[in-house]
Amino acid sequence: MNRLIAGGCRLLEALLALGLALMVLLVFGNVVLRYAFDSGITVSEELSRWLFVWLTFLGAVVAIHERGHLGSDMLVSRLGPLGRKGCLLLSHLAMLYVTWLLWSGAVTQVGINLDVVAPVTGTSMAVFYASGAVFALLSGLLLLHGLWRLLSGRMADEELIAVQESEDLAQVQDLHLGQPAKV
């Protein structure tokens, strides 16, 4: 299962790179066309905005997998293994609840906007709001997998802290690389 999740995240990372490249190409191309040739790509602004929203949500899924979201572990790092497990359980349950709220709201918005079209591309606005539903689905699955690993005892002790503070990461890099950390 872990290999499947890692492969899915690599696919998302490839999609993110492709989307970012397309967004840069659209925006830069539009700027050059406007200032140099007094024309432009009509759909550039709308597609760039949509790509930005999709990149944000898909990037957040990858960050959940890599435990890359910012947080503070000041309290949790001082607890024993049982306390860490309890805090991780509570945090996963809270995140699953918020993910459920996001899912239900996004699915409602997709339904409402099925017949609403974007002003420039004419594409259904449901595509725009589907980004929230896709995020909620994928992150919910990742959170459920993490919860299952926690409850079944398959999670290592070092994984019991869901976040890592940036200063700690810089210290670890400094110790392991023998070089000053770049901040």
Tab-separated table of C-alpha atoms in Angstrom:
chain	number	residue	atom	x	y	z
A	1	MET	CA	0.000	0.000	0.000
A	2	ASN	CA	2.857	2.384	0.839
A	3	ARG	CA	4.383	1.838	-2.617
A	4	LEU	CA	1.046	2.596	-4.264
A	5	ILE	CA	0.707	5.820	-2.270
A	6	ALA	CA	4.306	6.834	-3.045
A	7	GLY	CA	3.717	6.151	-6.751
A	8	GLY	CA	0.527	8.196	-6.698
A	9	CYS	CA	2.364	11.083	-5.066
A	10	ARG	CA	5.114	10.898	-7.705
A	11	LEU	CA	2.390	11.102	-10.359
A	12	LEU	CA	0.902	14.125	-8.589
A	13	GLU	CA	4.353	15.737	-8.461
A	14	ALA	CA	4.728	15.227	-12.217
A	15	LEU	CA	1.298	16.782	-12.771
A	16	LEU	CA	2.285	19.674	-10.518
A	17	ALA	CA	5.462	20.288	-12.518
A	18	LEU	CA	3.541	20.138	-15.779
A	19	GLY	CA	0.830	22.463	-14.464
A	20	LEU	CA	3.377	24.949	-13.149
A	21	ALA	CA	5.241	24.948	-16.464
A	22	LEU	CA	1.989	25.525	-18.346
A	23	MET	CA	0.996	28.317	-15.963
A	24	VAL	CA	4.374	30.058	-16.370
A	25	LEU	CA	4.194	29.661	-20.146
A	26	LEU	CA	0.678	31.126	-20.277
A	27	VAL	CA	1.422	34.103	-18.057
A	28	PHE	CA	4.854	34.902	-19.506
A	29	GLY	CA	3.626	34.403	-23.056
A	30	ASN	CA	0.677	36.671	-22.414
A	31	VAL	CA	2.913	39.408	-20.953
A	32	VAL	CA	5.265	39.250	-23.935
A	33	LEU	CA	2.390	39.293	-26.400
A	34	ARG	CA	0.699	42.247	-24.690
A	35	TYR	CA	3.761	44.457	-24.396
A	36	ALA	CA	5.613	43.479	-27.567
A	37	PHE	CA	2.787	42.800	-30.015
A	38	ASP	CA	-0.236	44.545	-28.461
A	39	SER	CA	-2.209	41.284	-28.431
A	40	GLY	CA	-2.608	38.456	-25.959
A	41	ILE	CA	-3.857	35.000	-25.155
A	42	THR	CA	-7.498	35.453	-24.219
A	43	VAL	CA	-7.784	32.416	-21.980
A	44	SER	CA	-4.426	32.932	-20.258
A	45	GLU	CA	-5.678	34.649	-17.109
A	46	GLU	CA	-8.578	32.287	-16.534
A	47	LEU	CA	-6.575	29.112	-17.155
A	48	SER	CA	-3.704	30.373	-14.998
A	49	ARG	CA	-6.099	31.052	-12.119
A	50	TRP	CA	-7.615	27.586	-12.445
A	51	LEU	CA	-4.176	25.961	-12.653
A	52	PHE	CA	-3.066	27.868	-9.554
A	53	VAL	CA	-6.025	26.557	-7.549
A	54	TRP	CA	-5.484	22.986	-8.752
A	55	LEU	CA	-1.723	23.221	-8.041
A	56	THR	CA	-2.462	24.437	-4.519
A	57	PHE	CA	-4.829	21.585	-3.704
A	58	LEU	CA	-2.742	18.845	-5.349
A	59	GLY	CA	0.412	20.191	-3.702
A	60	ALA	CA	-1.351	20.039	-0.339
A	61	VAL	CA	-2.066	16.339	-0.932
A	62	VAL	CA	1.631	15.691	-1.552
A	63	ALA	CA	2.494	17.739	1.557
A	64	ILE	CA	0.154	15.593	3.655
A	65	HIS	CA	1.913	12.475	2.407
A	66	GLU	CA	5.364	13.943	3.104
A	67	ARG	CA	4.270	15.519	6.408
A	68	GLY	CA	5.421	18.814	4.989
A	69	HIS	CA	2.830	21.160	6.458
A	70	LEU	CA	4.022	23.707	8.976
A	71	GLY	CA	3.300	23.076	12.603
A	72	SER	CA	4.617	23.198	16.104
A	73	ASP	CA	5.718	20.102	17.960
A	74	MET	CA	6.642	21.909	21.173
A	75	LEU	CA	4.128	19.988	23.304
A	76	VAL	CA	3.980	16.673	21.462
A	77	SER	CA	7.760	16.204	21.374
A	78	ARG	CA	7.814	16.256	25.183
A	79	LEU	CA	5.240	13.475	25.509
A	80	GLY	CA	5.904	9.769	25.733
A	81	PRO	CA	4.867	7.302	23.027
A	82	LEU	CA	1.329	6.876	24.413
A	83	GLY	CA	0.782	10.640	24.601
A	84	ARG	CA	2.127	11.087	21.073
A	85	LYS	CA	-0.207	8.360	19.817
A	86	GLY	CA	-3.141	10.054	21.516
A	87	CYS	CA	-2.289	13.444	20.023
A	88	LEU	CA	-1.784	11.940	16.576
A	89	LEU	CA	-5.118	10.135	16.867
A	90	LEU	CA	-6.886	13.365	17.835
A	91	SER	CA	-5.181	15.323	15.067
A	92	HIS	CA	-6.096	12.715	12.443
A	93	LEU	CA	-9.708	12.668	13.616
A	94	ALA	CA	-9.865	16.480	13.515
A	95	MET	CA	-8.305	16.563	10.032
A	96	LEU	CA	-10.714	13.887	8.816
A	97	TYR	CA	-13.649	15.949	10.093
A	98	VAL	CA	-12.396	19.083	8.335
A	99	THR	CA	-11.733	17.019	5.206
A	100	TRP	CA	-15.319	15.743	5.356
A	101	LEU	CA	-16.586	19.335	5.614
A	102	LEU	CA	-14.463	20.328	2.618
A	103	TRP	CA	-15.663	17.281	0.668
A	104	SER	CA	-19.338	17.979	1.299
A	105	GLY	CA	-18.960	21.672	0.466
A	106	ALA	CA	-16.942	21.035	-2.694
A	107	VAL	CA	-19.331	18.359	-3.958
A	108	THR	CA	-22.236	20.747	-3.337
A	109	GLN	CA	-20.423	23.484	-5.267
A	110	VAL	CA	-19.689	21.104	-8.139
A	111	GLY	CA	-23.396	20.258	-8.341
A	112	ILE	CA	-24.462	23.895	-8.184
A	113	ASN	CA	-21.979	24.957	-10.868
A	114	LEU	CA	-22.426	22.145	-13.383
A	115	ASP	CA	-24.412	24.422	-15.692
A	116	VAL	CA	-22.454	27.602	-14.956
A	117	VAL	CA	-19.799	28.316	-17.568
A	118	ALA	CA	-16.581	30.284	-17.199
A	119	PRO	CA	-16.700	33.653	-18.968
A	120	VAL	CA	-13.752	33.130	-21.318
A	121	THR	CA	-13.254	29.386	-21.864
A	122	GLY	CA	-16.894	28.384	-21.592
A	123	THR	CA	-15.840	25.424	-19.449
A	124	SER	CA	-18.124	24.326	-16.646
A	125	MET	CA	-17.223	25.959	-13.333
A	126	ALA	CA	-17.677	22.525	-11.789
A	127	VAL	CA	-14.126	21.772	-12.987
A	128	PHE	CA	-12.849	24.637	-10.836
A	129	TYR	CA	-14.708	23.477	-7.713
A	130	ALA	CA	-13.776	19.845	-8.308
A	131	SER	CA	-10.266	20.713	-7.103
A	132	GLY	CA	-11.570	20.860	-3.541
A	133	ALA	CA	-13.383	17.550	-3.930
A	134	VAL	CA	-10.293	15.845	-5.369
A	135	PHE	CA	-8.174	17.227	-2.526
A	136	ALA	CA	-10.678	16.083	0.099
A	137	LEU	CA	-10.909	12.605	-1.410
A	138	LEU	CA	-7.151	12.060	-1.734
A	139	SER	CA	-6.224	13.631	1.590
A	140	GLY	CA	-9.042	11.746	3.310
A	141	LEU	CA	-7.667	8.479	1.964
A	142	LEU	CA	-4.158	9.401	3.137
A	143	LEU	CA	-5.457	10.337	6.567
A	144	LEU	CA	-7.474	7.119	6.846
A	145	HIS	CA	-4.392	5.126	5.871
A	146	GLY	CA	-2.354	6.946	8.515
A	147	LEU	CA	-5.083	6.345	11.082
A	148	TRP	CA	-5.176	2.656	10.216
A	149	ARG	CA	-1.381	2.429	10.547
A	150	LEU	CA	-1.555	4.172	13.917
A	151	LEU	CA	-4.342	2.006	15.311
A	152	SER	CA	-2.843	-1.234	14.002
A	153	GLY	CA	0.554	-0.443	15.548
A	154	ARG	CA	2.353	-0.266	12.195
A	155	MET	CA	3.570	3.295	12.699
A	156	ALA	CA	7.132	3.792	13.894
A	157	ASP	CA	7.773	5.953	16.957
A	158	GLU	CA	9.504	8.655	14.892
A	159	GLU	CA	6.339	9.015	12.797
A	160	LEU	CA	4.186	9.840	15.822
A	161	ILE	CA	4.942	13.548	15.497
A	162	ALA	CA	2.985	14.716	12.472
A	163	VAL	CA	4.964	17.927	11.910
A	164	GLN	CA	8.516	19.090	12.272
A	165	GLU	CA	9.500	22.625	13.063
A	166	SER	CA	11.733	24.359	10.544
A	167	GLU	CA	14.484	25.055	13.093
A	168	ASP	CA	14.684	21.343	13.912
A	169	LEU	CA	14.955	20.509	10.231
A	170	ALA	CA	17.763	23.024	9.794
A	171	GLN	CA	19.638	21.529	12.755
A	172	VAL	CA	19.255	18.007	11.391
A	173	GLN	CA	20.521	19.086	7.985
A	174	ASP	CA	23.427	20.891	9.630
A	175	LEU	CA	24.390	17.801	11.641
A	176	HIS	CA	24.074	15.326	8.787
A	177	LEU	CA	25.595	17.372	6.015
A	178	GLY	CA	28.328	19.052	8.046
A	179	GLN	CA	27.426	22.318	6.362
A	180	PRO	CA	25.474	25.308	7.593
A	181	ALA	CA	21.788	25.000	6.814
A	182	LYS	CA	20.334	27.321	4.206
A	183	VAL	CA	17.230	29.087	5.424
